[in-house]
Short mmCIF file of C-alpha atoms in Angstrom, two decimals:
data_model
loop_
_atom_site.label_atom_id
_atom_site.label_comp_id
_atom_site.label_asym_id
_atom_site.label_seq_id
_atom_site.Cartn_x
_atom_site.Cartn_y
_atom_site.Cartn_z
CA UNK A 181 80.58 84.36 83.48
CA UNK A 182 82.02 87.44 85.80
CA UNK A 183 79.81 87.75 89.11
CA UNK A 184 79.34 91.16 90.33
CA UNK A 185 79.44 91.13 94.60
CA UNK A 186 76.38 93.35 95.65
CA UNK A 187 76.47 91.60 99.72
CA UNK A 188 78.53 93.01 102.12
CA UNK A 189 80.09 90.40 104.61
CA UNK A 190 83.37 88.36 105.64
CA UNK A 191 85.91 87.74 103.41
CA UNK A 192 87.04 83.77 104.91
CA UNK A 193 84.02 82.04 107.04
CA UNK A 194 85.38 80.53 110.29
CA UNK A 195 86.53 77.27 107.88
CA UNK A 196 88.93 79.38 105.92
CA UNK A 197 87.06 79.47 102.84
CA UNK A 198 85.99 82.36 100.72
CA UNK A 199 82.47 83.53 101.51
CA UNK A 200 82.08 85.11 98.20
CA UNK A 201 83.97 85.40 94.55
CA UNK A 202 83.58 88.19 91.93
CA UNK A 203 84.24 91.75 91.72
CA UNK A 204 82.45 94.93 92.72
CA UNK A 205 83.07 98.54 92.22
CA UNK A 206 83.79 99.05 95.81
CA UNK A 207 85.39 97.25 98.39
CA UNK A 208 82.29 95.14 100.22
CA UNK A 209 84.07 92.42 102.30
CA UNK A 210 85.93 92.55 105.27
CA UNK A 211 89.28 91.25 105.10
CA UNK A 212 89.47 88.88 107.73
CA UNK A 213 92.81 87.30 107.20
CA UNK A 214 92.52 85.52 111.05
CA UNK A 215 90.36 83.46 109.45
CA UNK A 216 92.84 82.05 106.85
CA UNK A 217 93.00 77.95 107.07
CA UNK A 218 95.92 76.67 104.79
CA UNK A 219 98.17 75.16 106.90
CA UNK A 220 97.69 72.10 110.04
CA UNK A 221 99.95 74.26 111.90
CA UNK A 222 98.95 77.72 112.60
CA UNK A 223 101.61 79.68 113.37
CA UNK A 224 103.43 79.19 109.96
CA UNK A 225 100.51 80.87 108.52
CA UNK A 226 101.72 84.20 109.19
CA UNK A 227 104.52 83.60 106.83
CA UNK A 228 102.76 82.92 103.60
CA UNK A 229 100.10 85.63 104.35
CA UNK A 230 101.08 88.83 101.64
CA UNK A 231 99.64 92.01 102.14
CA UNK A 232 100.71 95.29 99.83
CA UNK A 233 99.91 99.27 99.30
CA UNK A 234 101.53 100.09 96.08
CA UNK A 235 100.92 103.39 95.26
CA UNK A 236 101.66 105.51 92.35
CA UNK A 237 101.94 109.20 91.12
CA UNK A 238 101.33 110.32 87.09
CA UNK A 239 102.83 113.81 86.55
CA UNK A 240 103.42 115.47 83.20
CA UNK A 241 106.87 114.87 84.00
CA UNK A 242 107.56 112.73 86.36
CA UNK A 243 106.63 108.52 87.43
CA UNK A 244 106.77 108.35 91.70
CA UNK A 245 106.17 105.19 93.41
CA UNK A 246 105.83 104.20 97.34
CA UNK A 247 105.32 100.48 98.86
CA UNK A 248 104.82 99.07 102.02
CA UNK A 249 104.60 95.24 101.80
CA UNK A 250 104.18 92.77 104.08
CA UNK A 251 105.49 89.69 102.70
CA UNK A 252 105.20 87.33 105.69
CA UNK A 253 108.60 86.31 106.09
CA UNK A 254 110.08 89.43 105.43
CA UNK A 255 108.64 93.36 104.67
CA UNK A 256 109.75 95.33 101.72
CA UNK A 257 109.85 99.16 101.94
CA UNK A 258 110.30 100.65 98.19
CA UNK A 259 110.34 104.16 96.24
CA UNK A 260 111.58 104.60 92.79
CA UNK A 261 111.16 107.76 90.43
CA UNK A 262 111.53 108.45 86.62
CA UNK A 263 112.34 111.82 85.04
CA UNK A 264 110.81 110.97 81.53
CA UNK A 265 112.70 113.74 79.79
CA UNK A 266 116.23 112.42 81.07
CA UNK A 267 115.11 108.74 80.95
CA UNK A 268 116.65 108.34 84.56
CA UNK A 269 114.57 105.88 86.95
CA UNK A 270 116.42 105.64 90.63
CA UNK A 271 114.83 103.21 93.23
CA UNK A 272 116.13 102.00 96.39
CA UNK A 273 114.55 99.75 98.28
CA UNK A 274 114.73 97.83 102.35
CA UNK A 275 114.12 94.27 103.33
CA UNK A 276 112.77 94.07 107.07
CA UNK A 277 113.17 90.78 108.51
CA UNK A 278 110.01 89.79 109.61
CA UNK A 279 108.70 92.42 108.76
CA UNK A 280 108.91 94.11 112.08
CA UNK A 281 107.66 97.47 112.57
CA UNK A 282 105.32 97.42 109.12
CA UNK A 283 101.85 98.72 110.00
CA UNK A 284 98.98 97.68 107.41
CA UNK A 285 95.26 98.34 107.68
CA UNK A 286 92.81 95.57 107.53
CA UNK A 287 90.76 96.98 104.76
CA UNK A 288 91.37 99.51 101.79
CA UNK A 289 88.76 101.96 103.14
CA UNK A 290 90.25 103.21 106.54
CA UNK A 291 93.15 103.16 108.21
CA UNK A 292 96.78 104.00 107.64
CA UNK A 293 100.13 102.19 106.69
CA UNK A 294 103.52 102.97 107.92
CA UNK A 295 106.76 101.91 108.37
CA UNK A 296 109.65 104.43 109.97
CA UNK A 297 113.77 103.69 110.44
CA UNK A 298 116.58 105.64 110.84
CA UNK A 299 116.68 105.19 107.10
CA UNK A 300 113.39 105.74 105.96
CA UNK A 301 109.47 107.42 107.13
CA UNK A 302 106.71 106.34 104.86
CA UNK A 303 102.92 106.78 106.22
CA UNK A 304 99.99 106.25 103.77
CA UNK A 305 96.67 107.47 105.27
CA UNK A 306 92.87 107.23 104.37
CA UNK A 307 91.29 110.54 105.46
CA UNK A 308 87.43 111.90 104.63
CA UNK A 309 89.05 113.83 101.62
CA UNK A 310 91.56 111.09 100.13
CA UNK A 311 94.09 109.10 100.58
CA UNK A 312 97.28 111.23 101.79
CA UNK A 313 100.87 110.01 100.70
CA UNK A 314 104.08 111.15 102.79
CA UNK A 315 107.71 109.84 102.07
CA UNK A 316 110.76 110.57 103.29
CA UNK A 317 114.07 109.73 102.26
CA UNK A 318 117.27 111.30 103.35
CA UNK A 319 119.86 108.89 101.89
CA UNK A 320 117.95 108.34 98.69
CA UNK A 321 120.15 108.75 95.44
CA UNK A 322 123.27 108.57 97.03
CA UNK A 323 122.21 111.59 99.82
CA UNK A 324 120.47 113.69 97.50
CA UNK A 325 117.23 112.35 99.05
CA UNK A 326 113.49 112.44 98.64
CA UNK A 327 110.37 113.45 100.09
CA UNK A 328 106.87 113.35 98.81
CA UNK A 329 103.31 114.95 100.93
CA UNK A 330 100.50 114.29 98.11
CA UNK A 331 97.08 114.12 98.80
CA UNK A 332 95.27 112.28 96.32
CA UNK A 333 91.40 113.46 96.15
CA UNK A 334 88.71 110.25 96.24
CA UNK A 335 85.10 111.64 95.40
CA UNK A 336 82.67 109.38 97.44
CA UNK A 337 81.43 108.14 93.84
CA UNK A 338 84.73 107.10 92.59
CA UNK A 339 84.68 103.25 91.42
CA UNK A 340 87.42 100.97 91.87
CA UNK A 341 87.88 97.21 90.79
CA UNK A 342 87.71 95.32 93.68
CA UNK A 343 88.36 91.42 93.01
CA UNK A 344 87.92 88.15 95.19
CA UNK A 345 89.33 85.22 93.38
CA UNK A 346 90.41 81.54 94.76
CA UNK A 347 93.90 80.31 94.00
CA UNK A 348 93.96 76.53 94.19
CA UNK A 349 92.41 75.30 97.38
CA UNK A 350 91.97 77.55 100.45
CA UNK A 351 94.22 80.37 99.05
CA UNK A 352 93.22 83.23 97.87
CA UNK A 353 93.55 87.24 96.34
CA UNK A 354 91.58 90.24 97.37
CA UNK A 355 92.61 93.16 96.03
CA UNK A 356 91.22 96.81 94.98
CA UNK A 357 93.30 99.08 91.96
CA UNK A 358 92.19 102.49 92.19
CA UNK A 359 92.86 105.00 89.15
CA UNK A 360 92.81 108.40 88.04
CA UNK A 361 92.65 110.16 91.75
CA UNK A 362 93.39 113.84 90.90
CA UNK A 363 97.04 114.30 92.68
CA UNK A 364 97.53 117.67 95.03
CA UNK A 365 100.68 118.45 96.90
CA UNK A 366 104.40 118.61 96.70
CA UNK A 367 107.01 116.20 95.49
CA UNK A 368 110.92 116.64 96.07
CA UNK A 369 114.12 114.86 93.93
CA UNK A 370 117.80 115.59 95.16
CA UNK A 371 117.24 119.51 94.24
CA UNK A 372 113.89 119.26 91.81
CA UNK A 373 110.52 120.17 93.02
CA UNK A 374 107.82 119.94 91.50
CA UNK A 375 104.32 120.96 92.57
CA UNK A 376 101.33 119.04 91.79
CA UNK A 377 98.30 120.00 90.44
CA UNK A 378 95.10 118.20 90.21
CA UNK A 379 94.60 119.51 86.54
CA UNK A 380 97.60 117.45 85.38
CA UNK A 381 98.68 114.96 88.16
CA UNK A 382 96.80 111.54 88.98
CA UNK A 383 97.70 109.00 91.40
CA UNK A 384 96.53 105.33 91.47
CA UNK A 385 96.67 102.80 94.00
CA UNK A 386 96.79 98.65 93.91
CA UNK A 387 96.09 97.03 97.65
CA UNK A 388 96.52 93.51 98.11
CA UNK A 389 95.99 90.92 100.40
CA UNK A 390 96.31 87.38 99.74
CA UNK A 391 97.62 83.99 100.04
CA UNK A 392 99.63 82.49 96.74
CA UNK A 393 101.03 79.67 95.44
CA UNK A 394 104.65 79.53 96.37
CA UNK A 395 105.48 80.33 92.42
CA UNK A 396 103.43 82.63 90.77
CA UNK A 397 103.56 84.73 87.63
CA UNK A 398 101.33 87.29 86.65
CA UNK A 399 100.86 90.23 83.83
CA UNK A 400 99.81 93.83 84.64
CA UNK A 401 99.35 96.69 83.02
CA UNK A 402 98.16 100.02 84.06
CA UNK A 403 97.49 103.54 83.27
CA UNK A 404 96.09 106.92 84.48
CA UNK A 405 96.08 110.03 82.50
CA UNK A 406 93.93 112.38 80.35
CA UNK A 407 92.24 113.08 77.01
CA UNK A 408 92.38 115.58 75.09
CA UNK A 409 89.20 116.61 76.28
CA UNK A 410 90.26 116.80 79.34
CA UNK A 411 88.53 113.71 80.70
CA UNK A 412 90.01 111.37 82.87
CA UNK A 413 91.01 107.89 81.74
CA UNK A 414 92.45 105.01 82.96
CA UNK A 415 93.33 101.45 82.52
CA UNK A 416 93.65 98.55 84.59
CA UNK A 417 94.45 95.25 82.85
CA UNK A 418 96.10 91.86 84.32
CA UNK A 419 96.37 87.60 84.04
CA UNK A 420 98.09 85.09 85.22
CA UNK A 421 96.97 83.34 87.93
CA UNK A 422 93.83 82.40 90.31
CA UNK A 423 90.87 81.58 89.00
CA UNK A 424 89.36 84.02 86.77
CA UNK A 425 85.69 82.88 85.29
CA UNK A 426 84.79 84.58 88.29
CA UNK A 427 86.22 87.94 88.05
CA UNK A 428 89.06 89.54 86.32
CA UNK A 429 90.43 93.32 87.28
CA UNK A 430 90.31 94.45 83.58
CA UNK A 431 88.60 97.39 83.35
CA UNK A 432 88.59 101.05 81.55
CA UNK A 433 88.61 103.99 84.12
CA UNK A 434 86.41 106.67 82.42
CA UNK A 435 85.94 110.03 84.70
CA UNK A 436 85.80 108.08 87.57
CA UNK A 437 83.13 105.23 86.18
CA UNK A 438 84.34 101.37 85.70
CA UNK A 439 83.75 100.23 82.91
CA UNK A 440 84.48 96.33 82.89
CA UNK A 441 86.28 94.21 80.75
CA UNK A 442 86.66 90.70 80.15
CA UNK A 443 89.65 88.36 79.66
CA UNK A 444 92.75 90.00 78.24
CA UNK A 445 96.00 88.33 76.42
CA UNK A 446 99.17 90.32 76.81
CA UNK A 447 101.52 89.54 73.85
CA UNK A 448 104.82 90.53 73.72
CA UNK A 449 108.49 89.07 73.42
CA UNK A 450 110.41 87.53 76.37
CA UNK A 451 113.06 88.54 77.56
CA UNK A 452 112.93 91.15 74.85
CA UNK A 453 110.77 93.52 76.62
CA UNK A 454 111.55 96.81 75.28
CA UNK A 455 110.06 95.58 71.49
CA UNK A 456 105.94 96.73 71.56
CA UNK A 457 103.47 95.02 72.91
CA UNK A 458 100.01 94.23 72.35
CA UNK A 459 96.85 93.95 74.88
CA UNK A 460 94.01 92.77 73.37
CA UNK A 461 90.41 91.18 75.27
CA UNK A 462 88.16 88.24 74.74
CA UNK A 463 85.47 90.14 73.76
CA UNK A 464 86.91 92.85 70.85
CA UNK A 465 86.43 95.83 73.31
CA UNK A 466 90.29 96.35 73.86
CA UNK A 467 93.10 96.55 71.31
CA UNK A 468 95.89 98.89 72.83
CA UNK A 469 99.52 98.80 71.42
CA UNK A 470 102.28 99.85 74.35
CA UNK A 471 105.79 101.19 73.44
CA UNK A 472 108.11 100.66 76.22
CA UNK A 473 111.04 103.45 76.65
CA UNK A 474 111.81 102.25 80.05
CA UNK A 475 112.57 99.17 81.73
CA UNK A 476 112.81 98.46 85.73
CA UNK A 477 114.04 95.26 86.52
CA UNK A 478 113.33 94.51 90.22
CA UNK A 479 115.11 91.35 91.62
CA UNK A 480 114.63 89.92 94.93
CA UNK A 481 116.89 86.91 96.39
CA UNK A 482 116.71 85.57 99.71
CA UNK A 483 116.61 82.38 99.38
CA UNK A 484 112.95 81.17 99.73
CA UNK A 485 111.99 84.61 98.60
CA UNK A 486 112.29 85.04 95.06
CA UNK A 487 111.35 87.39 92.46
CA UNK A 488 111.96 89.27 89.60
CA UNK A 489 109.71 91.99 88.05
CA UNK A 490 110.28 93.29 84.06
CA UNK A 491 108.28 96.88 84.84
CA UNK A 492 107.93 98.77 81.64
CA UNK A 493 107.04 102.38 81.14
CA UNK A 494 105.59 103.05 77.88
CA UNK A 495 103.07 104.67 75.67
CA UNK A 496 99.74 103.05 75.02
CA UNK A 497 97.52 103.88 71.83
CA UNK A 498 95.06 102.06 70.43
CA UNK A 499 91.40 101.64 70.35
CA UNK A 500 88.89 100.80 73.76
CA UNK A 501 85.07 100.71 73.88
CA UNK A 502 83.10 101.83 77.40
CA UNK A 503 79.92 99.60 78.59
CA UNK A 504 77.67 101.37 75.76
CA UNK A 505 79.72 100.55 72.90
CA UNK A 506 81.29 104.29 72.59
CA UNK A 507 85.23 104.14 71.01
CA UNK A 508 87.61 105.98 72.61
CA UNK A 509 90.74 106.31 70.89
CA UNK A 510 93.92 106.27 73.22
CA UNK A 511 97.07 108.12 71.82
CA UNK A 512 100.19 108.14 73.47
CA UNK A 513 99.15 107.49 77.15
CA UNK A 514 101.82 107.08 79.51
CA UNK A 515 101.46 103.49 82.01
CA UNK A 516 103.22 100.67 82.43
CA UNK A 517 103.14 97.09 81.39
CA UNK A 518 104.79 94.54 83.47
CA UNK A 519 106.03 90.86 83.81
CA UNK A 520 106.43 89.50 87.53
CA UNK A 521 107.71 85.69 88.31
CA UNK A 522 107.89 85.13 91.92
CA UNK A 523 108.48 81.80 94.63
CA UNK A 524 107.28 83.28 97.80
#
């Protein structure tokens, strides 16, 4: 049975254990990582704490992507871009030792995130209107570079999927996905540009804070775009790890309302990703089929950091039912679907 959080609080009590597991549509609970008890020694603690701000542009033509990660022993600065017409993904990515000079806000609410080099200038920032995106990249693509300024409009009534889940004893995952935030500003590719427009662009975001097993694996799949209506819609669907009777993330994104989901089953072959897959729930509400037509393999290896991520882009169709039973049918909506095995 999935709790729903309705009391605000602490994330950890002063023992290192979670105060609280479930999920709510908004983020209730502070996260108060200082509190995090999982090692005798304290001071290695810093090293297996993760923290993340993924986020993630939808444009008629064009997938953009900026990260900021903290990954204890090390930070990870990324960007990567599709063209869907050409089929052309670029991504180029830095690994900061230490993760020196990464700046992430306690909670997903406030705050900003930031990391600047000779190389690179990212700076995410909640503000009363949004969430505002700026990236810039001189050497990206071989010097033909890239810069992004996006604001990405959050209506005070917007709901999220915010999950608290244990992993094991005394670690843990907090996270918030976001969907379907109208997209406003200006995004620049070597010598495209291409302006964005609230009518046609969403953005999404995943935050994550957390401490995990040192190998993990996980599924998750998401998607923010519109019907032919003109209504918003997006998906947010995952497994793999933690402890999920209390929560899952799995929800359908409706014009800005959650609408929640249960357990889901991703089927599909390995290592054979680009063959269709199928995403189908516990409880009858969800059965999508996804078509990849782009695959971005992401491989990390520094020696106790490990990880390699299968990120498809696809098409989703299929059927999904809201909280009242209603069908919506789902034709052709662009996400992704992805496979992620990790030892961090």
């Amino acid at each position: 049975m999935q709790t729903k959080l309705t009391q605000t609080g602490k994330l950890l009590d002063p023992q290192g254990k979670l105060t609280q597991v479930g999920w709510s549509l908004q983020p209730i609970l502070d996260c108060n990582l200082e509190y995090a008890r999982f090692y005798d020694i304290r001071i290695f603690q810093r090293f297996r704490i993760k923290r993340w701000d993924y986020y993630a542009i939808f444009t008629p033509h064009l997938f953009f992507s900026a990260t900021i990660a903290d990954l204890g022993y090390a930070g990870n600065i990324f960007v990567y871009i599709l063209d869907y017409a050409r089929n052309e993904l670029h991504e180029e990515g830095l690994v900061i030792p230490f993760s020196r000079g990464i700046q992430l806000p306690r909670n997903s609410d406030q705050g900003a995130s930031f990391f600047q080099d000779k190389r690179a200038r990212l700076h995410f920032e909640v503000l009363p209107a949004g969430r505002h995106i700026q990236v810039s990249w001189p050497a990206f693509h071989g010097g033909r570079g890239i810069s992004a300024d996006i604001l990405l409009h959050q209506a005070a009534d917007h709901e999220s999927m915010s999950i608290v889940i244990p992993i094991m004893q005394r670690r843990f995952y907090y996270n918030r996905k976001i969907n379907c935030l109208p997209a406003e500003g200006s995004l620049r590719n070597g010598d495209q540009h291409e302006s964005l427009s609230p009518e046609s662009c969403l953005g999404s975001l995943d935050w994550g804070r957390g401490v995990w097993e040192y190998k993990s694996f996980w599924n998750w799949a998401s998607a923010s775009g519109f019907l032919p209506d003109g209504q918003t819609i997006g998906l947010n669907l995952g497994c793999g790890f933690g402890d999920l009777t209390a929560a899952t993330e799995n929800c359908l994104v409706l014009n800005g309302k959650v609408h929640k989901l249960a357990q889901v089953n991703f089927t599909y072959l390995s290592p054979d990703f680009m063959r269709p897959w199928r995403i189908t729930d516990s409880e009858r509400r969800l059965d999508l089929e996804f078509v990849p037509f782009k695959e971005r393999l992401a491989q990390t290896n520094l020696g106790i950091i490990n990880s390699e991520v299968h990120q498809m882009f696809g098409r989703y169709s299929g059927m999904v039912s809201t909280d009242d039973g209603s069908k919506i049918e789902i034709n052709n909506l662009i996400g992704f679907a992805e496979e992620h095995q990790a030892r961090w």
